[in-house]
Amino acid sequence: MSRTSAPFWKSARRNVDDLPECPSSLSEPAYANLMFFPHCHDCRIRAERRAALYSRFDQLSVFIEDYYRPRGTLGDTSWDALPVAADFALMPQYRTILDAPNAPNPTWDSVEAINAGLSEAIVDWTDARKQAQADAVGEALPELADVQDPLTLAAVGFTCTRCSSRDARNMARIPMRFSAVLGHVCTRAALPLEDEDFYAAAVTDWANVAPHSLEHIVIDHTTTQQLHAILEALHLDPLTVMYEDLDHCLDRLLCVRCFNRRSGQDRPTFPVKAFDWVRAVRPHALPLP
């Protein structure tokens, strides 16, 4: 395999009729392997690339774990709304480092670059999704388009179309607040096709989780209308009241239809249910996330 053996490889190659010349990008042994060995070079190259990527993803995962949970500390449920290693791997600045073809593993310089940019990457990732949902609110509810932070308003609720299509019970579910949207399980349900992006497919296979996506999250129009009615009944402004304000509201609501029907009976003192705002939206709803 030394350079001194190149003439022998060339001499052997010229014994094959109509064989093209060896490309300048390949050595004579590599060219012979490509032309005469009966195995799939594309499969081998893809397998080698996938193995190299998996090794780099493992290292990235360690960096992320150490950042979120320094040694000796316990986990936090707030992590569900933060990007995971697969999300970082798909960010352009980290993909450039991890998908470098000639580096078997990230160098110390790239490690420092990864660690130094984690905080900013998390903020950018969260802000991008927050802005996307705020834009969706502005399109679905034009009256809220000029509100500075519509995602905090009690009049805004999200639902998951994937959950609703899989389980009819979820149609009666109280809509999610934005704080619950980012960590919702269905935001990682859309799997990319390998033919579209080998690197993205490798990330998904390695992490066993899909990249974060909000494609299943939509504005719940039905419940949003009910929330507006509840806010009006409580004499609250839907353009300013936040979920936290409703959570601390001690007023209770009655169903006018039930009250009128039962008050006309022989026993007008028959008990009528009083609802807090959560149960007033949908009396048989599942718990609020």
XYZ file of C-alpha atoms in Angstrom:
289
model
C 0.000 0.000 0.000
C 3.017 2.299 -0.133
C 3.589 4.834 -2.900
C 6.343 2.647 -4.353
C 3.735 -0.005 -5.162
C 1.633 2.375 -7.288
C 3.302 1.303 -10.596
C 2.326 -2.314 -9.923
C -1.312 -1.330 -9.346
C -1.313 0.719 -12.537
C 0.226 -2.117 -14.500
C -2.413 -4.550 -13.230
C -5.215 -2.080 -14.009
C -4.079 -1.679 -17.619
C -4.654 -5.378 -18.206
C -8.415 -4.669 -17.971
C -9.866 -3.502 -21.290
C -11.820 -0.204 -21.362
C -11.214 0.522 -17.669
C -11.221 4.310 -17.053
C -8.188 5.963 -15.572
C -7.916 6.239 -11.806
C -9.466 9.518 -10.561
C -7.039 11.919 -8.933
C -9.114 11.832 -5.717
C -8.473 8.079 -5.218
C -5.364 6.037 -4.626
C -4.717 3.011 -6.831
C -5.729 0.498 -4.083
C -8.898 2.491 -3.317
C -9.762 2.566 -7.011
C -9.240 -1.177 -7.301
C -11.481 -1.699 -4.282
C -14.160 0.482 -5.822
C -14.079 -1.272 -9.192
C -13.645 -4.940 -8.293
C -14.859 -5.694 -4.763
C -18.468 -7.069 -4.840
C -19.952 -5.070 -1.961
C -22.082 -1.891 -1.892
C -19.782 1.049 -1.336
C -22.702 3.415 -0.807
C -24.065 1.277 2.057
C -20.617 1.049 3.616
C -20.029 4.781 3.373
C -23.460 5.535 4.833
C -22.866 3.100 7.684
C -19.472 4.625 8.436
C -20.889 8.130 8.340
C -23.769 7.139 10.623
C -21.367 5.551 13.127
C -19.210 8.697 13.145
C -22.282 10.895 13.667
C -23.556 8.703 16.512
C -20.224 9.094 18.292
C -20.418 12.872 17.973
C -24.055 12.935 19.088
C -23.058 10.969 22.193
C -20.509 13.639 23.053
C -23.004 16.421 22.428
C -25.495 14.684 24.726
C -22.927 14.696 27.514
C -22.383 18.436 27.078
C -26.141 19.092 27.190
C -26.645 16.887 30.243
C -23.839 18.625 32.127
C -25.262 22.023 31.212
C -28.825 21.247 32.301
C -27.879 19.208 35.337
C -24.485 19.882 36.905
C -23.131 16.883 38.727
C -24.834 16.265 42.057
C -28.097 18.051 41.197
C -31.523 16.569 40.493
C -33.604 16.928 37.356
C -36.351 19.511 36.845
C -39.701 19.124 35.070
C -39.119 22.486 33.372
C -36.623 20.671 31.137
C -39.578 19.262 29.184
C -39.988 22.682 27.556
C -36.300 23.003 26.626
C -34.452 21.705 23.561
C -32.900 18.254 23.844
C -29.657 17.029 22.309
C -31.432 16.155 19.037
C -32.666 19.743 18.737
C -29.174 21.122 19.313
C -27.754 18.723 16.724
C -30.134 20.151 14.112
C -29.243 23.781 14.848
C -27.080 25.112 11.974
C -24.204 26.227 14.223
C -23.913 22.766 15.801
C -24.593 20.834 12.630
C -21.571 22.560 11.075
C -19.400 21.170 13.870
C -20.915 17.688 14.112
C -21.221 16.995 10.393
C -17.650 18.009 9.518
C -16.559 15.158 7.183
C -12.849 15.133 8.026
C -13.047 15.325 11.827
C -13.636 11.953 13.553
C -14.726 13.703 16.749
C -15.240 17.315 17.837
C -11.956 18.981 18.774
C -11.413 20.866 22.005
C -11.972 24.115 20.127
C -15.339 22.903 18.883
C -16.213 21.668 22.382
C -15.590 25.152 23.722
C -17.711 26.590 20.914
C -20.554 24.216 21.787
C -20.470 25.007 25.511
C -20.119 28.760 25.000
C -23.197 28.951 22.775
C -25.655 26.782 24.721
C -27.388 29.573 26.634
C -27.901 31.699 23.540
C -29.043 28.685 21.514
C -31.703 27.823 24.111
C -33.032 31.394 24.111
C -33.121 31.524 20.299
C -34.851 28.128 20.092
C -37.532 29.137 22.609
C -38.054 32.608 21.128
C -38.503 31.179 17.624
C -41.286 28.878 18.795
C -42.856 31.582 20.911
C -42.932 33.938 17.943
C -44.430 31.255 15.700
C -47.278 30.658 18.148
C -47.801 34.394 18.694
C -48.148 34.815 14.919
C -50.662 31.953 14.858
C -52.675 33.684 17.597
C -52.649 36.952 15.645
C -53.951 35.206 12.521
C -56.628 33.182 14.339
C -57.697 35.958 16.726
C -57.218 39.318 14.959
C -58.445 41.223 18.019
C -55.280 40.067 19.824
C -52.865 40.923 17.010
C -51.703 44.147 18.682
C -51.306 42.658 22.161
C -47.656 42.646 23.208
C -47.605 39.096 24.617
C -50.818 37.274 23.618
C -49.520 33.865 24.705
C -49.950 34.760 28.375
C -53.608 35.758 28.011
C -56.306 33.610 29.561
C -58.388 34.032 26.409
C -55.864 32.026 24.368
C -55.767 28.251 24.433
C -54.044 25.636 22.284
C -55.016 22.091 21.462
C -53.272 19.168 19.781
C -54.907 17.839 16.638
C -52.972 14.587 16.906
C -54.279 13.861 20.402
C -57.818 14.755 19.349
C -57.691 12.473 16.314
C -56.353 9.536 18.353
C -58.627 9.824 21.380
C -62.127 11.278 21.314
C -61.920 12.024 25.025
C -59.330 14.718 24.313
C -61.947 16.719 22.431
C -63.251 17.616 25.906
C -59.857 18.582 27.209
C -59.168 22.066 28.517
C -56.790 23.735 26.036
C -53.096 23.950 26.794
C -51.361 27.082 27.928
C -48.302 28.025 25.926
C -46.063 26.946 28.816
C -47.337 23.389 28.276
C -47.111 23.461 24.479
C -43.318 23.175 24.152
C -43.162 20.051 26.301
C -46.227 18.345 24.825
C -45.440 14.799 23.714
C -46.908 15.224 20.221
C -44.454 18.012 19.389
C -41.976 15.195 18.750
C -44.282 12.939 16.752
C -43.350 14.016 13.207
C -40.518 11.839 11.868
C -38.411 13.025 8.910
C -37.851 10.792 5.889
C -34.300 9.509 5.460
C -34.258 10.370 1.755
C -34.880 14.013 2.573
C -31.934 14.514 4.912
C -29.480 11.791 5.922
C -28.116 13.856 8.805
C -31.589 14.634 10.248
C -32.544 10.964 9.937
C -29.355 9.984 11.780
C -30.250 12.411 14.574
C -33.732 10.897 14.872
C -32.457 7.301 14.825
C -29.798 8.060 17.423
C -32.083 9.979 19.789
C -35.142 7.778 19.178
C -37.158 10.987 19.162
C -38.312 13.265 16.360
C -37.118 16.857 16.050
C -39.370 19.334 17.821
C -42.324 20.466 15.711
C -45.454 22.536 16.428
C -47.360 21.297 13.371
C -49.987 19.520 15.518
C -50.587 22.500 17.831
C -53.458 24.823 16.861
C -55.684 27.464 18.421
C -58.724 25.891 20.095
C -61.450 28.162 18.695
C -64.384 26.529 20.489
C -62.897 26.814 23.929
C -61.461 30.260 23.176
C -65.031 31.480 22.592
C -66.069 29.894 25.881
C -63.153 31.541 27.660
C -64.236 34.924 26.319
C -67.769 34.304 27.663
C -66.388 33.318 31.074
C -64.209 36.412 31.243
C -67.199 38.583 30.410
C -69.257 36.855 33.139
C -66.462 37.609 35.602
C -66.279 41.220 34.334
C -62.676 40.767 33.230
C -60.969 42.168 30.143
C -59.933 39.373 27.722
C -57.201 41.639 26.300
C -55.359 41.914 29.606
C -56.308 39.032 31.908
C -53.704 36.266 32.188
C -54.078 32.651 33.286
C -52.477 33.479 36.613
C -55.214 36.047 37.281
C -57.915 33.449 36.685
C -56.125 30.914 38.866
C -56.376 33.335 41.784
C -59.967 34.330 41.037
C -62.271 33.189 43.862
C -65.550 33.877 42.027
C -67.650 30.885 41.041
C -69.964 30.496 38.071
C -73.392 28.896 37.681
C -75.005 27.458 34.590
C -77.981 29.754 33.921
C -79.844 27.023 32.050
C -79.476 24.527 34.900
C -80.347 27.144 37.524
C -83.526 28.265 35.754
C -84.632 24.693 35.126
C -84.109 23.563 38.702
C -85.451 26.720 40.342
C -88.796 26.056 38.676
C -89.149 22.644 40.324
C -91.068 21.871 43.509
C -87.810 21.995 45.437
C -86.130 25.243 44.355
C -83.324 24.613 46.826
C -82.166 21.590 44.819
C -78.366 22.037 44.640
C -76.897 23.623 41.525
C -73.210 23.130 40.791
C -70.892 26.105 41.039
C -67.820 26.001 38.823
C -64.439 27.587 38.968
C -63.279 28.892 35.588
C -61.595 25.602 34.589
C -64.718 23.482 35.053
C -66.913 26.206 33.628
C -65.154 25.927 30.280
C -66.080 22.275 29.938
C -67.660 20.635 32.975
C -66.509 17.150 31.977
C -63.073 18.119 30.751
C -59.846 16.405 31.656
C -57.425 18.247 33.950
C -55.650 21.347 32.745
C -52.040 20.650 31.758
